[in-house]
Amino acid sequence: MTIPVRLRDIEAWHPALRGAKSPMQTIDVTTASSEGAATKRPGPGRDLSPLLAGAATAAGGTGALLALTGSDSVLRGPLTLFLLVAVPAAAIAATLRGLDPFSRVLVSAAGAVVLDMLVAQGMLTLHRWSVSGGLMTVTAFSSLVLLLVLVRRRCGRTVKRQGF
């Protein structure tokens, strides 16, 4: 026969003994509702994504044009570097739709640097180093990744988020 153990004072007064829910049971997991879309602020500056994407595309295209033509412009270096980081980062970010925004930016920037380093290392190993060759190789890899993401989404192979 077991002797019943007397509850300590803190345990005797615990709300769970009277049927109350614990704090973890009261956390409400909900998805974003459509009400937030109706309360968005009207006017300029509400959606800058297309404008920023267009500016990034123009800067990257200008960098590619300056690098491939061999121009002696002061903007050649920064715009080409922007292209070499932004294009692979955008391609990698497109594949990482499930991550939160900060993680996507961090992982895609690191992946872009890794891709640039691998292309440079491969070209140096093969004794085929050239700026235009590296630029075209990085752009081709990034375009291939973006194409594969688009084909996969078009075929419906990705899992659609259903409020999780």
mmCIF file of C-alpha atoms in Angstrom:
data_model
loop_
_atom_site.group_PDB
_atom_site.id
_atom_site.type_symbol
_atom_site.label_atom_id
_atom_site.label_comp_id
_atom_site.label_asym_id
_atom_site.label_seq_id
_atom_site.Cartn_x
_atom_site.Cartn_y
_atom_site.Cartn_z
ATOM 1 C CA MET A 1 0.000 0.000 0.000
ATOM 2 C CA THR A 2 1.314 3.421 -0.896
ATOM 3 C CA ILE A 3 1.038 6.422 1.285
ATOM 4 C CA PRO A 4 -0.396 9.443 -0.531
ATOM 5 C CA VAL A 5 2.173 12.177 -0.850
ATOM 6 C CA ARG A 6 1.025 15.520 0.383
ATOM 7 C CA LEU A 7 1.227 18.312 -2.194
ATOM 8 C CA ARG A 8 3.408 21.266 -1.485
ATOM 9 C CA ASP A 9 1.667 24.630 -1.121
ATOM 10 C CA ILE A 10 2.607 25.787 -4.601
ATOM 11 C CA GLU A 11 1.364 22.561 -6.138
ATOM 12 C CA ALA A 12 -1.876 22.619 -4.173
ATOM 13 C CA TRP A 13 -2.752 26.051 -5.518
ATOM 14 C CA HIS A 14 -1.721 25.365 -9.103
ATOM 15 C CA PRO A 15 -4.481 26.352 -11.604
ATOM 16 C CA ALA A 16 -4.055 23.107 -13.559
ATOM 17 C CA LEU A 17 -5.523 21.152 -10.632
ATOM 18 C CA ARG A 18 -8.767 23.090 -11.109
ATOM 19 C CA GLY A 19 -8.855 22.434 -14.875
ATOM 20 C CA ALA A 20 -7.112 25.599 -16.125
ATOM 21 C CA LYS A 21 -4.978 25.464 -19.234
ATOM 22 C CA SER A 22 -1.231 25.815 -19.071
ATOM 23 C CA PRO A 23 0.372 28.809 -20.807
ATOM 24 C CA MET A 24 1.545 26.627 -23.701
ATOM 25 C CA GLN A 25 -2.025 25.463 -24.331
ATOM 26 C CA THR A 26 -3.276 29.024 -24.668
ATOM 27 C CA ILE A 27 -0.889 30.056 -27.465
ATOM 28 C CA ASP A 28 -2.942 30.723 -30.566
ATOM 29 C CA VAL A 29 -1.356 29.723 -33.864
ATOM 30 C CA THR A 30 -3.062 31.596 -36.669
ATOM 31 C CA THR A 31 -2.113 32.609 -40.154
ATOM 32 C CA ALA A 32 -2.162 36.093 -41.566
ATOM 33 C CA SER A 33 -5.677 37.148 -42.359
ATOM 34 C CA SER A 34 -6.927 39.157 -45.275
ATOM 35 C CA GLU A 35 -7.863 41.977 -42.901
ATOM 36 C CA GLY A 36 -4.256 43.192 -42.868
ATOM 37 C CA ALA A 37 -4.350 43.730 -46.631
ATOM 38 C CA ALA A 38 -7.312 46.079 -46.327
ATOM 39 C CA THR A 39 -5.603 48.262 -43.711
ATOM 40 C CA LYS A 40 -2.454 48.904 -45.739
ATOM 41 C CA ARG A 41 -1.451 52.487 -46.091
ATOM 42 C CA PRO A 42 -2.319 53.989 -49.484
ATOM 43 C CA GLY A 43 -0.022 56.297 -51.367
ATOM 44 C CA PRO A 44 3.541 56.290 -52.635
ATOM 45 C CA GLY A 45 6.044 53.971 -50.999
ATOM 46 C CA ARG A 46 3.591 51.208 -50.116
ATOM 47 C CA ASP A 47 5.141 48.648 -52.480
ATOM 48 C CA LEU A 48 8.708 49.294 -53.575
ATOM 49 C CA SER A 49 9.528 45.716 -54.574
ATOM 50 C CA PRO A 50 8.993 46.152 -58.345
ATOM 51 C CA LEU A 51 10.937 49.416 -58.331
ATOM 52 C CA LEU A 52 13.855 47.898 -56.431
ATOM 53 C CA ALA A 53 13.855 44.814 -58.668
ATOM 54 C CA GLY A 54 13.959 47.021 -61.750
ATOM 55 C CA ALA A 55 16.801 49.124 -60.345
ATOM 56 C CA ALA A 56 18.775 45.988 -59.449
ATOM 57 C CA THR A 57 18.234 44.566 -62.919
ATOM 58 C CA ALA A 58 19.382 47.814 -64.538
ATOM 59 C CA ALA A 59 22.480 47.978 -62.324
ATOM 60 C CA GLY A 60 23.352 44.335 -63.002
ATOM 61 C CA GLY A 61 22.792 44.709 -66.740
ATOM 62 C CA THR A 62 24.961 47.811 -66.832
ATOM 63 C CA GLY A 63 27.691 45.978 -64.911
ATOM 64 C CA ALA A 64 27.562 43.061 -67.348
ATOM 65 C CA LEU A 65 27.665 45.404 -70.325
ATOM 66 C CA LEU A 66 30.641 47.337 -68.932
ATOM 67 C CA ALA A 67 32.525 44.141 -68.059
ATOM 68 C CA LEU A 68 31.895 42.366 -71.360
ATOM 69 C CA THR A 69 32.803 45.389 -73.501
ATOM 70 C CA GLY A 70 35.990 46.076 -71.553
ATOM 71 C CA SER A 71 35.057 49.650 -70.692
ATOM 72 C CA ASP A 72 37.390 51.764 -68.565
ATOM 73 C CA SER A 73 34.531 53.321 -66.615
ATOM 74 C CA VAL A 74 34.810 53.884 -62.893
ATOM 75 C CA LEU A 75 31.487 52.067 -62.411
ATOM 76 C CA ARG A 76 32.697 48.861 -64.047
ATOM 77 C CA GLY A 77 34.058 47.275 -60.857
ATOM 78 C CA PRO A 78 31.198 48.033 -58.442
ATOM 79 C CA LEU A 79 28.430 47.195 -60.911
ATOM 80 C CA THR A 80 30.109 43.947 -61.988
ATOM 81 C CA LEU A 81 30.596 42.963 -58.347
ATOM 82 C CA PHE A 82 26.930 43.760 -57.718
ATOM 83 C CA LEU A 83 25.981 41.490 -60.618
ATOM 84 C CA LEU A 84 28.233 38.677 -59.378
ATOM 85 C CA VAL A 85 26.594 38.760 -55.937
ATOM 86 C CA ALA A 86 22.988 39.739 -56.727
ATOM 87 C CA VAL A 87 22.222 37.292 -59.543
ATOM 88 C CA PRO A 88 23.202 34.082 -57.706
ATOM 89 C CA ALA A 89 21.696 35.417 -54.472
ATOM 90 C CA ALA A 90 18.360 36.006 -56.201
ATOM 91 C CA ALA A 91 18.464 32.516 -57.716
ATOM 92 C CA ILE A 92 19.231 30.874 -54.380
ATOM 93 C CA ALA A 93 16.616 32.979 -52.574
ATOM 94 C CA ALA A 94 13.991 31.801 -55.065
ATOM 95 C CA THR A 95 14.650 28.206 -54.051
ATOM 96 C CA LEU A 96 14.384 28.953 -50.310
ATOM 97 C CA ARG A 97 10.740 30.010 -50.062
ATOM 98 C CA GLY A 98 10.169 28.255 -46.736
ATOM 99 C CA LEU A 99 12.675 30.264 -44.704
ATOM 100 C CA ASP A 100 11.964 33.501 -42.914
ATOM 101 C CA PRO A 101 13.234 36.662 -44.705
ATOM 102 C CA PHE A 102 16.369 37.188 -42.617
ATOM 103 C CA SER A 103 17.482 33.593 -43.074
ATOM 104 C CA ARG A 104 16.775 33.755 -46.810
ATOM 105 C CA VAL A 105 18.937 36.860 -47.203
ATOM 106 C CA LEU A 106 21.754 35.403 -45.136
ATOM 107 C CA VAL A 107 21.787 31.993 -46.829
ATOM 108 C CA SER A 108 21.405 33.407 -50.340
ATOM 109 C CA ALA A 109 24.228 35.933 -49.854
ATOM 110 C CA ALA A 110 26.516 33.212 -48.490
ATOM 111 C CA GLY A 111 25.538 30.899 -51.345
ATOM 112 C CA ALA A 112 26.284 33.619 -53.895
ATOM 113 C CA VAL A 113 29.766 34.137 -52.473
ATOM 114 C CA VAL A 114 30.370 30.380 -52.434
ATOM 115 C CA LEU A 115 29.248 30.048 -56.065
ATOM 116 C CA ASP A 116 31.526 32.901 -57.124
ATOM 117 C CA MET A 117 34.457 31.324 -55.294
ATOM 118 C CA LEU A 118 33.814 27.901 -56.832
ATOM 119 C CA VAL A 119 33.648 29.347 -60.337
ATOM 120 C CA ALA A 120 36.863 31.327 -59.765
ATOM 121 C CA GLN A 121 38.636 28.290 -58.293
ATOM 122 C CA GLY A 122 37.536 26.087 -61.183
ATOM 123 C CA MET A 123 38.687 28.599 -63.764
ATOM 124 C CA LEU A 124 42.059 29.012 -62.032
ATOM 125 C CA THR A 125 42.501 25.251 -61.784
ATOM 126 C CA LEU A 126 41.809 24.824 -65.492
ATOM 127 C CA HIS A 127 44.048 27.804 -66.383
ATOM 128 C CA ARG A 128 41.101 29.494 -68.142
ATOM 129 C CA TRP A 129 40.743 32.620 -66.031
ATOM 130 C CA SER A 130 38.905 35.536 -67.636
ATOM 131 C CA VAL A 131 36.520 38.140 -66.286
ATOM 132 C CA SER A 132 33.986 37.674 -69.057
ATOM 133 C CA GLY A 133 34.135 33.866 -68.735
ATOM 134 C CA GLY A 134 33.505 34.016 -64.996
ATOM 135 C CA LEU A 135 30.685 36.485 -65.458
ATOM 136 C CA MET A 136 29.000 34.316 -68.069
ATOM 137 C CA THR A 137 29.497 31.127 -66.023
ATOM 138 C CA VAL A 138 27.968 32.609 -62.857
ATOM 139 C CA THR A 139 25.088 34.057 -64.875
ATOM 140 C CA ALA A 140 24.516 30.713 -66.624
ATOM 141 C CA PHE A 141 24.463 28.772 -63.327
ATOM 142 C CA SER A 142 22.091 31.300 -61.783
ATOM 143 C CA SER A 143 19.820 31.263 -64.812
ATOM 144 C CA LEU A 144 19.733 27.468 -64.733
ATOM 145 C CA VAL A 145 18.725 27.476 -61.052
ATOM 146 C CA LEU A 146 15.992 30.054 -61.697
ATOM 147 C CA LEU A 147 14.746 28.055 -64.684
ATOM 148 C CA LEU A 148 14.584 24.876 -62.609
ATOM 149 C CA VAL A 149 12.651 26.697 -59.867
ATOM 150 C CA LEU A 150 10.171 28.072 -62.405
ATOM 151 C CA VAL A 151 9.690 24.673 -64.054
ATOM 152 C CA ARG A 152 9.189 23.008 -60.682
ATOM 153 C CA ARG A 153 6.590 25.573 -59.650
ATOM 154 C CA ARG A 154 4.827 25.341 -62.994
ATOM 155 C CA CYS A 155 4.577 21.562 -62.753
ATOM 156 C CA GLY A 156 3.093 21.893 -59.267
ATOM 157 C CA ARG A 157 5.721 19.844 -57.477
ATOM 158 C CA THR A 158 6.193 22.296 -54.641
ATOM 159 C CA VAL A 159 4.059 22.020 -51.549
ATOM 160 C CA LYS A 160 1.697 24.920 -51.180
ATOM 161 C CA ARG A 161 1.481 26.516 -47.762
ATOM 162 C CA GLN A 162 -1.878 25.856 -46.181
ATOM 163 C CA GLY A 163 -1.861 28.027 -43.110
ATOM 164 C CA PHE A 164 1.045 26.424 -41.294
#
